Each structure stands twice: as C-alpha cells, then as structure tokens.
C-alpha cells in the first residue's frame, strides 16, 4: 500500500543520508568500532551493540518476508493452483511461522550464539514452561495440530461450549469464532483439540433441521403430514434431495406429536429456516382449522 511505502521512505532516506554524512566526515569507522565492542558475554560469546542491531535487522527482515510470502501464497499462488481456500490459509500460516523461526535462529547466529549456548537457554525455557507456560505451549501445539489435521478450518460453522459460530481465523495460539449475534469469541486452540466440537460443515454442508409440531387429537394425521410437507417444499432454503419427511413421534398428553425433518445446505441459516417453517406451519394449520393445543388438566 502507498501509505506503507511512504513510511518506509520516511525511515530509509534519513538513515541513508546520515550514513553517507558520517562516511564523508570520517566518523563512520570509529562509530562502528565503538558499537562493535562487546559489553557482555554469554558463555564464550561476545555480545556487542552492533551484533544486536544486526540480529534485530535479520529477524525483522524475515518477519517482513514471511508476511509477503504468506500474502502471495494466500492470494495468488495457491488459488491459481486450485488449492482449497481453507487449506491455502493453513499452508500460508505454517510457511509464515517457519520463516519467522528461521529468522530467529539466523538472528541468534548473527550474535554468535551457538547450539551449545542455546542448550542453556532452552533449559531455562523448559523450567519456565514447567512453572507457568504450559497453557501457552499447549495452545501453540494445538494450533499446529489444527492446521495439519484440518478437522476445523476457516469458514466452518462450529459449536464450541454451547455457542454456534463461524471460524473466521485460526492462529497459532487461539482462534476467532464469529457468532450470529455479531460477537467475536477468542477460543484457545487447546479447547478445539481437547473438547468436543460440533462441526456443521466438516465433510459437507448438508444438515438436517427438525421441527417438532403438536396438533389436537381431533386432527387427521394424514392432512397434518401433507401440510408439513407442503410448508417444507415452499421454503426456498430447503433442498429437494434428501426430500423432507414427517415422523409421527408419539401420543402426547395433550397432543399428537409430529416432527418435520428437512435438509439445508447452509448451516448458518438454521435459525432463519426454522423460524420461516414455524411461520408457514402456523398459518397453514390455522387456515385448515387444525388446533395446536396447549397442556390442559381437568380437576374434579
């Protein structure tokens, strides 16, 4: 974007001008020599301000490169290859974090930290994980599992903790689920791996919607079934295959109970379709003079 290029120019042009000026007056060499002096030691590794600057530059460069590579993979390369968008998002995230990891190791190498020295850092990190970072590491590993197994993908309609929503983002630590109420819920990745998650669009997007209906004992069950099937066939969101069916479920205390079973191909529309069918069924039964009873009790 143009605004980002403007920020880069505002940073780079003064920096280049300053370096050229220092070089012309002969001050660049002494300054580099001064900032190259070690001010601390990690084992046998000499750490200077120059090595820290170079290390930070390498890490920042790899972070920028990882974003660019992920952007091109997500928006151009993988779609041109016909890769599924959800799989493309997962691959882009994995490539991005892999490049960031390479940049971190490159930055440490620029400082002069070797693998033998890293053992000390990793040992301290292990102690930290043992005391307080279990949850963070668990979520990180769970994020890798989600991206690799793809049991939950971006765009899926899921139910987590009794809340339905659409997955709009999967990160390495947490995922974002957008609910029908417009709320964005941050869900730790460990919950998506360890808890029971209902995925309404895992294999396909077909899902059955059940509509329970109770009518008076005076009603003709065959007419009731015809009205329910007619209401289902008139609803645009209901698919023709599998066809809608009506099941006579039981003889209730105050009504004979039926269940209209219809199939739709958009799980996000479940509440809307259920509401539309209830409206249609109520008007049809009302027009036909079929009573929808409520519980009654006679006391003698």
Short mmCIF file of C-alpha atoms in Angstrom, two decimals:
data_model
loop_
_atom_site.label_atom_id
_atom_site.label_comp_id
_atom_site.label_asym_id
_atom_site.label_seq_id
_atom_site.Cartn_x
_atom_site.Cartn_y
_atom_site.Cartn_z
CA UNK A 1 0.00 0.00 0.00
CA UNK A 2 1.08 3.58 -0.68
CA UNK A 3 0.92 4.62 2.97
CA UNK A 4 3.29 1.81 3.95
CA UNK A 5 5.74 2.76 1.19
CA UNK A 6 5.62 6.35 2.44
CA UNK A 7 6.54 5.25 5.97
CA UNK A 8 9.43 3.17 4.64
CA UNK A 9 10.75 6.14 2.62
CA UNK A 10 10.50 8.43 5.64
CA UNK A 11 12.60 5.95 7.61
CA UNK A 12 15.14 4.87 4.99
CA UNK A 13 16.03 8.19 3.32
CA UNK A 14 17.17 9.96 6.54
CA UNK A 15 19.04 6.81 7.62
CA UNK A 16 20.93 6.57 4.30
CA UNK A 17 21.65 10.33 4.37
CA UNK A 18 23.02 10.03 7.92
CA UNK A 19 25.32 7.12 6.98
CA UNK A 20 26.66 8.97 3.93
CA UNK A 21 27.32 12.09 6.02
CA UNK A 22 29.17 10.11 8.69
CA UNK A 23 31.22 8.40 5.99
CA UNK A 24 32.19 11.72 4.37
CA UNK A 25 33.35 13.28 7.63
CA UNK A 26 35.27 10.13 8.58
CA UNK A 27 33.21 9.34 11.64
CA UNK A 28 31.54 6.13 10.44
CA UNK A 29 34.55 3.90 11.09
CA UNK A 30 35.13 4.98 14.71
CA UNK A 31 31.43 4.71 15.46
CA UNK A 32 31.24 1.16 14.06
CA UNK A 33 34.35 0.25 16.03
CA UNK A 34 32.79 1.62 19.23
CA UNK A 35 29.44 -0.12 18.86
CA UNK A 36 31.28 -3.30 17.88
CA UNK A 37 32.97 -3.55 21.28
CA UNK A 38 31.46 -6.30 23.46
CA UNK A 39 29.58 -5.15 26.52
CA UNK A 40 28.58 -8.60 27.82
CA UNK A 41 29.48 -12.27 27.45
CA UNK A 42 27.16 -15.28 27.11
CA UNK A 43 29.48 -18.18 27.80
CA UNK A 44 32.29 -17.59 25.34
CA UNK A 45 30.11 -15.46 23.04
CA UNK A 46 30.92 -11.74 22.90
CA UNK A 47 27.78 -9.64 22.56
CA UNK A 48 28.05 -6.11 21.21
CA UNK A 49 25.57 -3.42 20.28
CA UNK A 50 26.39 -3.97 16.59
CA UNK A 51 25.64 -7.69 16.78
CA UNK A 52 22.31 -6.93 18.49
CA UNK A 53 21.38 -4.44 15.76
CA UNK A 54 22.31 -6.92 13.02
CA UNK A 55 20.37 -9.67 14.78
CA UNK A 56 17.28 -7.48 15.14
CA UNK A 57 17.57 -6.50 11.47
CA UNK A 58 17.72 -10.13 10.36
CA UNK A 59 14.69 -11.07 12.46
CA UNK A 60 12.72 -8.03 11.24
CA UNK A 61 13.61 -8.83 7.63
CA UNK A 62 12.42 -12.42 7.98
CA UNK A 63 9.19 -11.25 9.64
CA UNK A 64 8.55 -8.92 6.70
CA UNK A 65 9.46 -11.62 4.18
CA UNK A 66 7.17 -14.11 5.94
CA UNK A 67 4.23 -11.70 5.66
CA UNK A 68 4.88 -11.09 1.99
CA UNK A 69 5.27 -14.80 1.21
CA UNK A 70 2.12 -15.67 3.15
CA UNK A 71 0.21 -12.92 1.33
CA UNK A 72 1.27 -14.12 -2.12
CA UNK A 73 0.59 -17.77 -1.21
CA UNK A 74 -2.86 -16.93 0.16
CA UNK A 75 -4.00 -14.55 -2.56
CA UNK A 76 -2.24 -15.58 -5.77
CA UNK A 77 -0.08 -18.71 -5.91
CA UNK A 78 -2.28 -21.28 -4.14
CA UNK A 79 -5.59 -20.08 -5.68
CA UNK A 80 -4.00 -20.30 -9.15
CA UNK A 81 -3.03 -23.91 -8.36
CA UNK A 82 -6.63 -24.70 -7.42
CA UNK A 83 -5.89 -25.24 -3.74
CA UNK A 84 -8.87 -25.09 -1.37
CA UNK A 85 -9.01 -21.64 0.35
CA UNK A 86 -9.07 -23.18 3.84
CA UNK A 87 -6.05 -25.38 3.04
CA UNK A 88 -4.31 -22.40 1.45
CA UNK A 89 -4.80 -20.37 4.64
CA UNK A 90 -3.32 -23.19 6.73
CA UNK A 91 -0.30 -23.57 4.43
CA UNK A 92 0.30 -19.82 4.42
CA UNK A 93 0.26 -19.69 8.22
CA UNK A 94 2.67 -22.64 8.50
CA UNK A 95 5.08 -21.13 5.96
CA UNK A 96 4.94 -17.77 7.74
CA UNK A 97 5.83 -19.18 11.15
CA UNK A 98 8.52 -21.41 9.64
CA UNK A 99 10.20 -18.36 8.09
CA UNK A 100 9.95 -16.47 11.38
CA UNK A 101 11.61 -19.42 13.13
CA UNK A 102 14.43 -19.40 10.57
CA UNK A 103 14.85 -15.66 11.11
CA UNK A 104 15.09 -16.11 14.88
CA UNK A 105 17.82 -18.75 14.52
CA UNK A 106 19.58 -16.52 11.98
CA UNK A 107 19.45 -13.60 14.39
CA UNK A 108 20.88 -15.69 17.20
CA UNK A 109 23.62 -16.88 14.88
CA UNK A 110 24.45 -13.27 14.00
CA UNK A 111 25.03 -12.54 17.69
CA UNK A 112 27.31 -15.56 17.83
CA UNK A 113 25.18 -17.84 19.97
CA UNK A 114 25.90 -21.47 19.07
CA UNK A 115 23.83 -24.57 19.70
CA UNK A 116 25.85 -25.38 22.80
CA UNK A 117 24.86 -21.99 24.22
CA UNK A 118 21.25 -22.48 23.12
CA UNK A 119 21.08 -25.53 25.37
CA UNK A 120 21.29 -23.23 28.38
CA UNK A 121 18.50 -21.01 27.01
CA UNK A 122 16.32 -23.99 26.15
CA UNK A 123 16.91 -25.44 29.62
CA UNK A 124 15.77 -22.18 31.20
CA UNK A 125 12.80 -22.14 28.84
CA UNK A 126 11.93 -25.66 29.93
CA UNK A 127 11.91 -24.55 33.56
CA UNK A 128 9.67 -21.62 32.60
CA UNK A 129 7.30 -23.97 30.78
CA UNK A 130 7.20 -26.20 33.84
CA UNK A 131 6.20 -23.29 36.08
CA UNK A 132 3.86 -21.13 34.06
CA UNK A 133 3.92 -21.56 30.28
CA UNK A 134 2.12 -24.91 29.97
CA UNK A 135 -1.04 -23.27 28.70
CA UNK A 136 0.79 -21.20 26.06
CA UNK A 137 2.75 -24.20 24.76
CA UNK A 138 -0.40 -26.35 24.80
CA UNK A 139 -2.25 -23.78 22.70
CA UNK A 140 0.70 -23.45 20.31
CA UNK A 141 0.95 -27.22 19.75
CA UNK A 142 -2.84 -27.43 19.43
CA UNK A 143 -2.71 -24.74 16.74
CA UNK A 144 -0.21 -26.81 14.76
CA UNK A 145 -2.45 -29.88 15.12
CA UNK A 146 -5.47 -27.93 13.85
CA UNK A 147 -3.58 -26.58 10.85
CA UNK A 148 -2.17 -30.00 9.94
CA UNK A 149 -5.23 -32.20 10.54
CA UNK A 150 -7.72 -29.58 9.26
CA UNK A 151 -10.60 -31.00 11.30
CA UNK A 152 -11.58 -27.37 11.90
CA UNK A 153 -10.96 -24.94 9.03
CA UNK A 154 -11.51 -21.27 8.43
CA UNK A 155 -15.10 -20.75 7.28
CA UNK A 156 -16.50 -23.79 9.12
CA UNK A 157 -19.67 -23.48 11.21
CA UNK A 158 -18.90 -24.94 14.64
CA UNK A 159 -20.42 -25.20 18.09
CA UNK A 160 -17.97 -24.73 20.96
CA UNK A 161 -19.10 -24.63 24.56
CA UNK A 162 -22.76 -24.44 23.50
CA UNK A 163 -22.18 -21.41 21.22
CA UNK A 164 -22.56 -21.62 17.44
CA UNK A 165 -20.42 -19.51 15.15
CA UNK A 166 -18.28 -19.30 12.03
CA UNK A 167 -14.50 -19.74 12.27
CA UNK A 168 -13.01 -16.56 10.78
CA UNK A 169 -9.39 -17.05 11.82
CA UNK A 170 -7.04 -19.75 13.12
CA UNK A 171 -3.85 -18.55 14.79
CA UNK A 172 -1.03 -20.36 16.48
CA UNK A 173 -2.37 -19.65 19.98
CA UNK A 174 -6.09 -19.03 19.57
CA UNK A 175 -8.87 -18.97 17.00
CA UNK A 176 -11.68 -16.49 16.38
CA UNK A 177 -15.32 -17.62 16.12
CA UNK A 178 -17.89 -15.11 14.87
CA UNK A 179 -21.35 -15.76 16.35
CA UNK A 180 -24.76 -14.99 14.86
CA UNK A 181 -25.11 -12.14 17.37
CA UNK A 182 -22.09 -10.44 15.81
CA UNK A 183 -19.71 -11.27 18.65
CA UNK A 184 -16.14 -12.43 18.04
CA UNK A 185 -15.17 -15.10 20.55
CA UNK A 186 -11.47 -15.81 21.12
CA UNK A 187 -11.21 -19.59 21.64
CA UNK A 188 -7.93 -21.15 22.84
CA UNK A 189 -6.74 -23.76 20.35
CA UNK A 190 -6.48 -26.34 23.13
CA UNK A 191 -10.29 -26.18 23.52
CA UNK A 192 -10.75 -27.03 19.83
CA UNK A 193 -8.48 -30.07 20.23
CA UNK A 194 -9.34 -31.44 23.69
CA UNK A 195 -13.07 -30.63 23.93
CA UNK A 196 -15.99 -31.93 21.91
CA UNK A 197 -16.59 -29.62 18.95
CA UNK A 198 -19.60 -29.90 16.63
CA UNK A 199 -18.50 -29.03 13.08
CA UNK A 200 -21.58 -28.50 10.90
CA UNK A 201 -19.54 -28.32 7.70
CA UNK A 202 -16.77 -30.89 8.22
CA UNK A 203 -17.47 -33.27 5.31
CA UNK A 204 -20.28 -31.38 3.55
CA UNK A 205 -22.62 -28.50 4.29
CA UNK A 206 -25.83 -30.54 4.34
CA UNK A 207 -27.51 -30.53 7.72
CA UNK A 208 -30.94 -31.65 8.93
CA UNK A 209 -33.29 -29.28 10.73
CA UNK A 210 -36.00 -30.89 12.90
CA UNK A 211 -39.27 -29.03 13.53
CA UNK A 212 -41.46 -30.55 16.29
CA UNK A 213 -45.20 -29.91 15.87
CA UNK A 214 -48.08 -30.98 18.14
CA UNK A 215 -51.74 -30.91 17.00
CA UNK A 216 -55.09 -31.75 18.52
CA UNK A 217 -56.29 -35.36 18.80
CA UNK A 218 -59.23 -34.32 16.63
CA UNK A 219 -56.94 -33.62 13.64
CA UNK A 220 -56.38 -36.04 10.75
CA UNK A 221 -52.71 -37.15 10.85
CA UNK A 222 -52.58 -37.57 7.06
CA UNK A 223 -53.72 -33.96 6.50
CA UNK A 224 -51.21 -32.74 9.05
CA UNK A 225 -48.41 -34.57 7.24
CA UNK A 226 -49.48 -33.06 3.90
CA UNK A 227 -49.46 -29.54 5.34
CA UNK A 228 -46.00 -30.02 6.87
CA UNK A 229 -44.55 -31.37 3.60
CA UNK A 230 -46.14 -28.50 1.70
CA UNK A 231 -44.59 -25.95 4.07
CA UNK A 232 -41.17 -27.56 3.60
CA UNK A 233 -41.44 -27.61 -0.20
CA UNK A 234 -42.36 -23.92 -0.30
CA UNK A 235 -39.30 -22.87 1.70
CA UNK A 236 -36.50 -21.87 -0.72
CA UNK A 237 -33.64 -22.79 1.64
CA UNK A 238 -34.81 -26.42 1.92
CA UNK A 239 -33.11 -28.72 -0.59
CA UNK A 240 -35.06 -31.27 -2.63
CA UNK A 241 -32.60 -34.11 -2.03
CA UNK A 242 -32.79 -35.58 0.54
CA UNK A 243 -36.54 -34.86 0.49
CA UNK A 244 -38.39 -33.57 3.57
CA UNK A 245 -40.05 -36.21 5.73
CA UNK A 246 -42.60 -36.23 8.56
CA UNK A 247 -42.33 -38.62 11.52
CA UNK A 248 -45.19 -39.40 13.91
CA UNK A 249 -43.23 -39.29 17.17
CA UNK A 250 -45.72 -40.00 19.98
CA UNK A 251 -49.16 -39.67 21.55
CA UNK A 252 -48.63 -36.78 23.92
CA UNK A 253 -50.62 -35.78 26.99
CA UNK A 254 -52.45 -33.01 25.16
CA UNK A 255 -51.49 -33.54 21.51
CA UNK A 256 -50.34 -35.96 18.87
CA UNK A 257 -46.74 -35.06 18.11
CA UNK A 258 -45.02 -34.94 14.73
CA UNK A 259 -41.52 -33.96 13.60
CA UNK A 260 -40.84 -32.32 10.25
CA UNK A 261 -37.31 -33.14 9.07
CA UNK A 262 -35.80 -31.01 6.31
CA UNK A 263 -32.30 -30.63 4.89
CA UNK A 264 -30.49 -27.38 4.09
CA UNK A 265 -27.04 -26.73 2.59
CA UNK A 266 -26.10 -23.68 4.67
CA UNK A 267 -25.69 -24.39 8.42
CA UNK A 268 -25.53 -20.65 9.10
CA UNK A 269 -29.23 -20.37 8.13
CA UNK A 270 -30.57 -22.90 10.68
CA UNK A 271 -32.37 -20.33 12.92
CA UNK A 272 -33.75 -18.45 9.90
CA UNK A 273 -35.09 -21.61 8.22
CA UNK A 274 -36.59 -22.90 11.48
CA UNK A 275 -38.38 -19.57 12.03
CA UNK A 276 -39.70 -19.45 8.45
CA UNK A 277 -41.08 -23.00 8.71
CA UNK A 278 -42.79 -22.25 12.02
CA UNK A 279 -44.49 -19.22 10.47
CA UNK A 280 -45.64 -21.21 7.45
CA UNK A 281 -46.87 -24.18 9.51
CA UNK A 282 -48.82 -21.99 11.90
CA UNK A 283 -50.71 -20.21 9.13
CA UNK A 284 -51.44 -23.42 7.23
CA UNK A 285 -52.79 -25.22 10.29
CA UNK A 286 -54.76 -22.14 11.34
CA UNK A 287 -56.35 -21.82 7.91
CA UNK A 288 -57.25 -25.54 7.88
CA UNK A 289 -58.88 -25.28 11.32
CA UNK A 290 -56.35 -27.65 12.94
CA UNK A 291 -55.74 -26.75 16.56
CA UNK A 292 -52.28 -26.55 18.09
CA UNK A 293 -53.21 -27.40 21.69
CA UNK A 294 -51.59 -26.37 24.94
CA UNK A 295 -51.41 -28.57 28.08
CA UNK A 296 -54.71 -28.75 29.98
CA UNK A 297 -55.78 -30.51 33.15
CA UNK A 298 -59.30 -31.10 34.48
CA UNK A 299 -59.72 -31.05 38.27
CA UNK A 300 -62.75 -32.82 39.82
#
